[in-house]
Coordinates of N, CA, C and O and ligand atoms in Angstrom, one line a residue:
X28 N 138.1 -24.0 201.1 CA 139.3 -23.5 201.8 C 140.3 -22.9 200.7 O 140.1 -23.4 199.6
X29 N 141.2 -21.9 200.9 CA 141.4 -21.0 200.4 C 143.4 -22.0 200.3 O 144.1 -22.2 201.3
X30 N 143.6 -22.3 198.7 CA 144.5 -23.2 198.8 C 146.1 -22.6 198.3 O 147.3 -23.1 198.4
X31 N 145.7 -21.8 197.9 CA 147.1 -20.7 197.6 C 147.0 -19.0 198.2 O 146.2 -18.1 197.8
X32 N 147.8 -18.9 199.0 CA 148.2 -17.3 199.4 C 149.3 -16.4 199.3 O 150.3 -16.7 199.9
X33 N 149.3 -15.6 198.8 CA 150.8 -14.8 198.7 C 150.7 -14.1 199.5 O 149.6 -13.8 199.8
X34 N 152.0 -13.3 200.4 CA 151.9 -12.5 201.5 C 152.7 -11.2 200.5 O 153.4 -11.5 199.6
X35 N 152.5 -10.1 200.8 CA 152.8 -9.0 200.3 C 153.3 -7.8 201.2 O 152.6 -7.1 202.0
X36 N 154.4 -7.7 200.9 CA 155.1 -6.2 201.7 C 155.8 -5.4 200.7 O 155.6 -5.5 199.5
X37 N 156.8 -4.4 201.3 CA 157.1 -3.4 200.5 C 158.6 -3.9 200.3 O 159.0 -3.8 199.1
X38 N 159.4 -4.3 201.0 CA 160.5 -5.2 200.8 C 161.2 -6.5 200.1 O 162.3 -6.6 199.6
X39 N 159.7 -7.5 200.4 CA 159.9 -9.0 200.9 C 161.1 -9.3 201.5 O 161.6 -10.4 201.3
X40 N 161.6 -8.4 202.3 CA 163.0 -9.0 203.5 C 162.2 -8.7 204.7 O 162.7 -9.1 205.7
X41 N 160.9 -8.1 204.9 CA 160.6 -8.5 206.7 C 159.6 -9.5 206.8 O 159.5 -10.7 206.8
X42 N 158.6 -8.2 206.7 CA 157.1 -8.5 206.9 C 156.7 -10.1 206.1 O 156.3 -11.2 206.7
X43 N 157.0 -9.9 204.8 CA 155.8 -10.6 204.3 C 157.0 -11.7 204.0 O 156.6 -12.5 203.2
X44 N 158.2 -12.1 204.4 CA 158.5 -13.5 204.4 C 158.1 -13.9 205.9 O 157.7 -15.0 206.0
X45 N 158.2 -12.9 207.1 CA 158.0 -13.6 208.3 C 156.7 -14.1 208.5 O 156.5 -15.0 209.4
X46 N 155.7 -13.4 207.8 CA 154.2 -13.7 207.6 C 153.9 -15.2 207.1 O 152.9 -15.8 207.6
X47 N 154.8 -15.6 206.1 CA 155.0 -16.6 204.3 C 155.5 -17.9 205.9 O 154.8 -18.9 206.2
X48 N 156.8 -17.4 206.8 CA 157.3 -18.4 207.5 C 156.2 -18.7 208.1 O 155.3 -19.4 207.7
X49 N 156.1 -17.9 209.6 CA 154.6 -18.4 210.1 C 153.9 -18.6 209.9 O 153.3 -19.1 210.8
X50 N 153.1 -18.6 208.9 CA 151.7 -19.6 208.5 C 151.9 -20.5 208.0 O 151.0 -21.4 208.0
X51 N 153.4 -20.8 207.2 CA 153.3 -22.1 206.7 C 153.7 -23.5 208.0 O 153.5 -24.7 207.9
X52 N 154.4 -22.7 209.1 CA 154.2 -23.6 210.2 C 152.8 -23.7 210.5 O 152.5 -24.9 210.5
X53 N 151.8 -22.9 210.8 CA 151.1 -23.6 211.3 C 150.1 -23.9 210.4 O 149.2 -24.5 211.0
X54 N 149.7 -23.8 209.1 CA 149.1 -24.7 207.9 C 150.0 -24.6 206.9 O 150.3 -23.8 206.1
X55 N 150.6 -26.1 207.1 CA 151.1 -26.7 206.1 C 150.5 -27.2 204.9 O 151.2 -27.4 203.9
X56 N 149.7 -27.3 204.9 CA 148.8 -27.7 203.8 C 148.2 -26.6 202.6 O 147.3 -26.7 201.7
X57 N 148.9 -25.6 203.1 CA 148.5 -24.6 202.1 C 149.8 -24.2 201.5 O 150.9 -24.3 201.9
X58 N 149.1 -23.7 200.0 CA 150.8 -23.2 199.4 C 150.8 -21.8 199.8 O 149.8 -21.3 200.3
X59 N 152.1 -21.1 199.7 CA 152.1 -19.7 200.6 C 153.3 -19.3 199.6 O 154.2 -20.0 199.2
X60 N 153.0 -18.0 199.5 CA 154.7 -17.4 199.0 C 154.2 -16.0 199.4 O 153.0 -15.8 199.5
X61 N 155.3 -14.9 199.7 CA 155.7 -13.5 199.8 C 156.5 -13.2 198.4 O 157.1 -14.0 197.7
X62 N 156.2 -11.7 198.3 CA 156.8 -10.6 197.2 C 156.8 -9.6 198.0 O 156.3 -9.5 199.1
X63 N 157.7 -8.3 197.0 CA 157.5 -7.1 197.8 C 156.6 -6.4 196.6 O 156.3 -6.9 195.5
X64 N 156.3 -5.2 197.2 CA 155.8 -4.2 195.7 C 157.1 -3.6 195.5 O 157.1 -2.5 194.9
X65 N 158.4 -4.0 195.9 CA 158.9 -3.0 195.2 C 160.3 -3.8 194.9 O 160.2 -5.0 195.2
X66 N 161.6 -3.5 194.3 CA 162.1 -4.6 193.4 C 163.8 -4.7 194.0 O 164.7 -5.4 193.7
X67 N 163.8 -3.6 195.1 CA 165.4 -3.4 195.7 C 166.1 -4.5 196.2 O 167.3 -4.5 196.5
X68 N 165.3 -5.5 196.6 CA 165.8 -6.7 197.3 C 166.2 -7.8 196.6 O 167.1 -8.7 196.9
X69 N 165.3 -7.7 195.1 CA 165.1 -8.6 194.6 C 166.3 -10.1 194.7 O 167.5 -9.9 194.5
X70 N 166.0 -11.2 194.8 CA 166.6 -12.2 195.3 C 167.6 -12.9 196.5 O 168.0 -14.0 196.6
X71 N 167.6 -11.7 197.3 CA 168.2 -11.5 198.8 C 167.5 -12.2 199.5 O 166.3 -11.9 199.3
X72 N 167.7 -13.3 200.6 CA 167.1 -13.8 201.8 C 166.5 -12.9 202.7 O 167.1 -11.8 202.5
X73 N 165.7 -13.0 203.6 CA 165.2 -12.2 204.7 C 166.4 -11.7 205.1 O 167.6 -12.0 204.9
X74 N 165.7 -10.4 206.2 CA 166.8 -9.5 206.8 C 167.1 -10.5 207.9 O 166.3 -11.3 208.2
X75 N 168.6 -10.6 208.5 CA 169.4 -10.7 208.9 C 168.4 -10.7 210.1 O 167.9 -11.7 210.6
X76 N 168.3 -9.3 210.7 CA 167.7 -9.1 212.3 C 166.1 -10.5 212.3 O 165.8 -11.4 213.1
X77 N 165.9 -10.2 211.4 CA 164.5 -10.6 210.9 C 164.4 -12.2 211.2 O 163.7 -12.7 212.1
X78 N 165.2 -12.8 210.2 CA 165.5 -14.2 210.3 C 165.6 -14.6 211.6 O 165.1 -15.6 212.0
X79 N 166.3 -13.9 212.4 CA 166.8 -14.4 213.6 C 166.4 -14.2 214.7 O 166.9 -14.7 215.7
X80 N 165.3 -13.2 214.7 CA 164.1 -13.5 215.6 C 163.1 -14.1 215.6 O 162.4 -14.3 216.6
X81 N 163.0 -14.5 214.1 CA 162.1 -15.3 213.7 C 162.5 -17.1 214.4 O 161.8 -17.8 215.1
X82 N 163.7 -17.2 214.0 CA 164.6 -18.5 214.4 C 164.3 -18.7 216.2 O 164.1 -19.7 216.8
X83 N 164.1 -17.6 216.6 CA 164.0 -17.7 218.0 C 162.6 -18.3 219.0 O 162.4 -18.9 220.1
X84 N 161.6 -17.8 217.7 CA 160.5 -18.9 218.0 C 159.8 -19.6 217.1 O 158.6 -19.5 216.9
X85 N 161.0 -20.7 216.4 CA 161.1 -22.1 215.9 C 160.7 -22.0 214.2 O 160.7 -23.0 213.5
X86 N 160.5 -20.3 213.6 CA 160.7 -20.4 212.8 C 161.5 -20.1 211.6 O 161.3 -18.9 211.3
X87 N 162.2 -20.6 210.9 CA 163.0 -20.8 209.6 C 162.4 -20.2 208.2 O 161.6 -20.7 207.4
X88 N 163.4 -19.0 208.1 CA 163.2 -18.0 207.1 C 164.2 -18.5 205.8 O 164.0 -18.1 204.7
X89 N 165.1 -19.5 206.1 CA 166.4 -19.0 205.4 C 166.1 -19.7 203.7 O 167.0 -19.6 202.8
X90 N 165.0 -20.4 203.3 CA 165.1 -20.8 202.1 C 164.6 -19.6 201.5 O 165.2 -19.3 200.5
X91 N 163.6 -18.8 201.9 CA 163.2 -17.5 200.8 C 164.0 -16.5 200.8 O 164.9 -15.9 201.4
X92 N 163.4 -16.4 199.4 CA 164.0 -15.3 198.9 C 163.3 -14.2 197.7 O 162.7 -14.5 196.7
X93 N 163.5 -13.1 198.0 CA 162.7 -12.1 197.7 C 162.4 -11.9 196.2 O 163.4 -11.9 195.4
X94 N 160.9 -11.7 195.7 CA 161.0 -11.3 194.3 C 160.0 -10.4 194.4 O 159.3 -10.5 195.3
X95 N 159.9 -9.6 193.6 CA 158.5 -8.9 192.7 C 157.1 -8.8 192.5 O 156.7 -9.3 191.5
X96 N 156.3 -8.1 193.2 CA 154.6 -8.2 193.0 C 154.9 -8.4 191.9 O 156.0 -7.9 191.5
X97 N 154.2 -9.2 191.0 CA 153.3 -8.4 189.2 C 151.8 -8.7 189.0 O 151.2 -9.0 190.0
X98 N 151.3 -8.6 187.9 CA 150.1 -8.5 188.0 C 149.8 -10.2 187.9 O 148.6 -10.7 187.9
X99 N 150.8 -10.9 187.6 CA 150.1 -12.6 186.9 C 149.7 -13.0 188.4 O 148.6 -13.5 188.7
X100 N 151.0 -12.5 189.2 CA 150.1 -12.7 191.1 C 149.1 -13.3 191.2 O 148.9 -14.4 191.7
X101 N 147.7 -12.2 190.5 CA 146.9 -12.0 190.6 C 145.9 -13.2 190.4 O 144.9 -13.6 191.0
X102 N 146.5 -13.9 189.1 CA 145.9 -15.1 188.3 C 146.6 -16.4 189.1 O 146.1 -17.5 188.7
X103 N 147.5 -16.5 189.8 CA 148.5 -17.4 190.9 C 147.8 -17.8 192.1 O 148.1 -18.8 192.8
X104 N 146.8 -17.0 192.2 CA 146.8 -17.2 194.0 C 145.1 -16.9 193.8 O 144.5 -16.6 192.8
X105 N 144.7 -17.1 195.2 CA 143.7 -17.1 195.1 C 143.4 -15.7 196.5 O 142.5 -14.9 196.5
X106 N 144.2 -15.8 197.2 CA 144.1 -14.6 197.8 C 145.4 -13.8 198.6 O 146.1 -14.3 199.4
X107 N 145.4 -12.5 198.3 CA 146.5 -11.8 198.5 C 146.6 -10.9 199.8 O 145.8 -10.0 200.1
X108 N 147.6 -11.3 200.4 CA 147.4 -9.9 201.5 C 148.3 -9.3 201.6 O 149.4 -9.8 201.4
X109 N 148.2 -7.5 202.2 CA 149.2 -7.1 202.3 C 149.3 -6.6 203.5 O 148.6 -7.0 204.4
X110 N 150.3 -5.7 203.7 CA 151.2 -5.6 205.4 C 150.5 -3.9 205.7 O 150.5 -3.6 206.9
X111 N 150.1 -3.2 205.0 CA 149.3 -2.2 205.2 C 149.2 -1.3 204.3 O 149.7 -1.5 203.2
X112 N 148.6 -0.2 204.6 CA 147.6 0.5 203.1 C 148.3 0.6 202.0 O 147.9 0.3 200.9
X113 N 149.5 1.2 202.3 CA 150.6 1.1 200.7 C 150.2 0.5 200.0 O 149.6 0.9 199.0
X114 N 150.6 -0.9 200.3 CA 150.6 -2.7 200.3 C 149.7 -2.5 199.1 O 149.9 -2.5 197.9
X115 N 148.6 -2.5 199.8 CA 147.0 -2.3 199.0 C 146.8 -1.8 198.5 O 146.2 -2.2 197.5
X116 N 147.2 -0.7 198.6 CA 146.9 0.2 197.1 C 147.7 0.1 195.9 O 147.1 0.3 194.8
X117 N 149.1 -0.4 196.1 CA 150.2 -0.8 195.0 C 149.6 -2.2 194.7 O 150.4 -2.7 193.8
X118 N 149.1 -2.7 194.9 CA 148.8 -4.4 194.9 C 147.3 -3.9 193.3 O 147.3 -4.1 192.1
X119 N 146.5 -3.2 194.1 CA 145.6 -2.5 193.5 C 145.5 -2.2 192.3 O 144.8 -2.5 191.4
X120 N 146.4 -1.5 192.4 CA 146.9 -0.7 190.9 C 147.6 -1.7 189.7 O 148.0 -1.4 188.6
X121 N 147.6 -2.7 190.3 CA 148.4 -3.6 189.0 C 147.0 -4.5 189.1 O 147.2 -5.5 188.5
X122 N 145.6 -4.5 189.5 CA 144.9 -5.8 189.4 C 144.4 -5.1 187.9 O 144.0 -3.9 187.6
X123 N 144.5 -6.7 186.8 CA 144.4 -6.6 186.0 C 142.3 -6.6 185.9 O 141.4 -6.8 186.8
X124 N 142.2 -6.1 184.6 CA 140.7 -5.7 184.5 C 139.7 -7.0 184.3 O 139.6 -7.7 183.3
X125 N 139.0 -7.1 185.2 CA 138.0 -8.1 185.6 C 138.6 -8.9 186.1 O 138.0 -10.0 186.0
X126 N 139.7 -8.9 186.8 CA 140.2 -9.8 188.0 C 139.6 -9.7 189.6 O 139.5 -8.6 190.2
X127 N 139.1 -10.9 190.2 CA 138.2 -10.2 191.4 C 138.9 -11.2 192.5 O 138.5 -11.4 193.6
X128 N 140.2 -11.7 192.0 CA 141.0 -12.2 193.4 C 140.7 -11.3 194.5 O 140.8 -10.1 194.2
X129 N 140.3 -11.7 195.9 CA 140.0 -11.0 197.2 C 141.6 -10.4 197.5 O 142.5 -11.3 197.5
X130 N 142.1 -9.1 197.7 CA 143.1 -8.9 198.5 C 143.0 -8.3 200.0 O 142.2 -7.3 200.2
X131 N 143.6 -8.8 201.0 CA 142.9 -8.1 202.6 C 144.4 -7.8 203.1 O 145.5 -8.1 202.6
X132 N 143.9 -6.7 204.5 CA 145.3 -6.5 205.2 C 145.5 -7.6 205.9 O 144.4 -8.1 206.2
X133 N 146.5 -8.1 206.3 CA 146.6 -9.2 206.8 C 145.7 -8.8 208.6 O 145.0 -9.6 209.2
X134 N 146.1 -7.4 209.1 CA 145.5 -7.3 210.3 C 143.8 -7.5 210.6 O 143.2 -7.6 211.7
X135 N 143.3 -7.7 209.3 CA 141.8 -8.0 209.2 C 141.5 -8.9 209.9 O 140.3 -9.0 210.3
X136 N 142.5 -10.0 210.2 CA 142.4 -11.1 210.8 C 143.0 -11.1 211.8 O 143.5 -12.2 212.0
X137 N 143.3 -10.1 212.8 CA 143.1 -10.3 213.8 C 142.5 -8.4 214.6 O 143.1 -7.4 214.9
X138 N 141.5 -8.6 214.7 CA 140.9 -7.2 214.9 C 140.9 -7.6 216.5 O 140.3 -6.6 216.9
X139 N 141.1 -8.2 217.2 CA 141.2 -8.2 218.5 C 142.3 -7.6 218.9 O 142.4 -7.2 220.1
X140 N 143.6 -7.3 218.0 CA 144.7 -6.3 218.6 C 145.0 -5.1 218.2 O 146.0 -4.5 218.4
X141 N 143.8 -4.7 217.3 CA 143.5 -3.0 217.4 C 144.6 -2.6 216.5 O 144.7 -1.4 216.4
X142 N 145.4 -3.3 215.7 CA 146.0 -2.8 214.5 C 145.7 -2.7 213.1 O 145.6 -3.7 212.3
X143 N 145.6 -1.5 212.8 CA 145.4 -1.6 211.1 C 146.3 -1.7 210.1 O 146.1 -1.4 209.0
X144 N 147.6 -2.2 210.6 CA 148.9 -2.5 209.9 C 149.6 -3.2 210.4 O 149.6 -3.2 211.7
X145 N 150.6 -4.3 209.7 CA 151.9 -4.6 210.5 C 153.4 -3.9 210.2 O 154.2 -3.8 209.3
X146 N 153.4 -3.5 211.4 CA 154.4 -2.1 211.2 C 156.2 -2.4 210.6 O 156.8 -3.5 210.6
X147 N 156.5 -1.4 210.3 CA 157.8 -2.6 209.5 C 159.5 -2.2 210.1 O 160.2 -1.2 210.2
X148 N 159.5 -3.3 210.3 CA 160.5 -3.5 211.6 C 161.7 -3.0 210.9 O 162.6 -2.7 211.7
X149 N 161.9 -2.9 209.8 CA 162.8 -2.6 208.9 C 163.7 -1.1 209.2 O 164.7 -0.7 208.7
X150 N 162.8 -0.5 210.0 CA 162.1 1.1 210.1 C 161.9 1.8 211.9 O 162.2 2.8 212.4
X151 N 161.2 0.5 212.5 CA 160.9 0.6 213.8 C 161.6 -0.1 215.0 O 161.5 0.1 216.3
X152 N 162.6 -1.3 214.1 CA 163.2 -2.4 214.1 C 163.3 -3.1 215.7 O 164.2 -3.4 216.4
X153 N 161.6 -3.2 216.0 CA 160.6 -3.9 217.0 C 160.5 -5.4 216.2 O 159.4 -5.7 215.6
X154 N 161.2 -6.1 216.1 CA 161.2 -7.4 215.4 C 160.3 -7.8 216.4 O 159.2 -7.5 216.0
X155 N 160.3 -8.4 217.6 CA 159.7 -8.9 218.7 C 158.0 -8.2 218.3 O 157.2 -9.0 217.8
X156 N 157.7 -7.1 218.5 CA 156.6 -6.4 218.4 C 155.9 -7.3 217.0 O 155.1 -8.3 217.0
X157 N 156.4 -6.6 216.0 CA 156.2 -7.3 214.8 C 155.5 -8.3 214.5 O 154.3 -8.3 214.1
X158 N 156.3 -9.4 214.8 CA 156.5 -11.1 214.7 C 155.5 -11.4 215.6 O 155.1 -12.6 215.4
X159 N 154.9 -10.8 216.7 CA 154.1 -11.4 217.8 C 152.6 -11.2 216.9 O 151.6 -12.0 216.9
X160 N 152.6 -9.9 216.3 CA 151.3 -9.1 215.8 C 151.4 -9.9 214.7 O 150.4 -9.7 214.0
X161 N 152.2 -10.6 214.1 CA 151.8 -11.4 212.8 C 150.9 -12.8 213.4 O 149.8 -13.2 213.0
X162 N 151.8 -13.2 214.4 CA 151.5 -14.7 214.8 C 150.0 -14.3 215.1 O 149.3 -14.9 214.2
X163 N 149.3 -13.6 215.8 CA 147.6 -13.3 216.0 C 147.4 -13.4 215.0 O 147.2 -14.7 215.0
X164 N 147.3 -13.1 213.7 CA 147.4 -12.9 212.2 C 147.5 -13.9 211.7 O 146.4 -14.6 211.8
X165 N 148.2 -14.3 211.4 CA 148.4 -15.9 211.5 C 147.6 -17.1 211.5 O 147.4 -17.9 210.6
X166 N 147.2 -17.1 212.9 CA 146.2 -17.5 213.5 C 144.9 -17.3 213.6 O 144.0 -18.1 213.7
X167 N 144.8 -16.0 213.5 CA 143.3 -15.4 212.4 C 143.0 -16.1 211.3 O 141.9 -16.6 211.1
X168 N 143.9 -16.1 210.4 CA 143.6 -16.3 208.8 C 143.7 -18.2 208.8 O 143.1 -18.8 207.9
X169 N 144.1 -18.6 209.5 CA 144.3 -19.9 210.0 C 143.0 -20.7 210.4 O 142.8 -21.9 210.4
X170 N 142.0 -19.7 210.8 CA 140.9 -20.0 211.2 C 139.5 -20.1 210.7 O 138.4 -20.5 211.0
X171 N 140.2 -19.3 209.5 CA 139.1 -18.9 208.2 C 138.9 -19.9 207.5 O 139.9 -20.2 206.8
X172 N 137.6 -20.9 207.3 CA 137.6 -21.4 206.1 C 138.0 -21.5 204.9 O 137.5 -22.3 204.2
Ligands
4NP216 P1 159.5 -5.0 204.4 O1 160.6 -3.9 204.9 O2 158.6 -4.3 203.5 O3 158.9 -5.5 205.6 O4 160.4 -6.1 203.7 C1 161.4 -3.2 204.1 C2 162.7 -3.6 203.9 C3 163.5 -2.8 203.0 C4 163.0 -1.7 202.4 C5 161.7 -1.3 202.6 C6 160.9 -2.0 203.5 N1 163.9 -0.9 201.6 O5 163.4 0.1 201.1 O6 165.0 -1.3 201.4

C-alpha cells in the first residue's frame, strides 16, 4: 500500500488541496500533502470559492497551505499526482536522475468519467463540476492497493 502521496497542481489554492482534503477524508491512514509547480501562492490557504464548496460537502480545507513542487518531492513520497498534462510535464522536468517515483494524472483513476484532466476551477470556476470529478478520483486511487 502506497503510504505517502503528494497531490500536485499549478496553484496549490484549488485543485490539488481539494484533491489533499478529499482523500484524506476518506483514507486517513495515509499521509497526503499538495504543492503547486508554480510559487505565486506560496503560503496562502485554499481559494476562498474553493474552500467553501468544498465545506459544503463535509470537507475542510482551511489548515493548508500552499507551497512549492521541488525536486526532494521526489525522494518524500512515494507517489505523485498531478491535475493534468502541465502538471506532468513540470513535475517531470525536475525528476531528479535515476529517480523512478511513479507520477500519474490523478484522472487515471477514474477512467469511467472520460476525463483526461481536472479542470481548474480557478479559470472555469465550476467548483461543483470540479470537486465532484475529484471525489470519483478519489475513490479510484482509494481503491488501489
Ligand atoms: P490551481 O488553480 O492550480 O488549481 O491551484 C490556480 C490558481 C491560481 C493560479 C493558477 C492556477 N494563478 O496563476 O494564480
Amino acid at each position: 500500500m502506497v503510504q505517502k502521496i503528494l497531490f500536485v497542481c499549478l496553484g496549490n489554492i484549488c485543485r490539488s488541496p481539494a484533491a489533499e482534503g478529499v482523500f484524506r477524508a476518506i483514507a486517513p491512514e495515509v499521509d497526503t500533502d499538495s504543492a503547486g509547480t508554480g510559487g505565486w501562492h506560496v503560503g496562502e490557504p485554499p481559494y476562498g470559492p474553493m474552500q467553501t464548496a468544498a465545506q459544503a460537502r463535509g470537507v475542510d480545507l482551511s489548515d493548508l497551505r500552499a507551497r512549492q513542487f521541488s525536486a526532494e518531492d521526489f525522494t518524500r513520497f512515494d507517489l505523485i499526482i498531478g491535475m493534468d498534462d502541465a502538471n506532468i510535464a513540470e513535475i517531470e522536468r525536475l525528476r531528479p536522475r535515476g529517480n523512478q517515483t511513479p507520477v500519474r494524472l490523478f484522472t487515471d483513476y477514474a477512467p469511467q468519467s472520460g476525463a483526461s484532466a481536472v479542470p481548474d476551477p480557478y479559470y472555469t470556476r465550476d467548483f461543483e463540476g470540479t470537486l465532484t470529478l475529484i471525489e470519483e478520483c478519489a475513490k479510484g486511487l482509494r481503491g488501489v492497493p
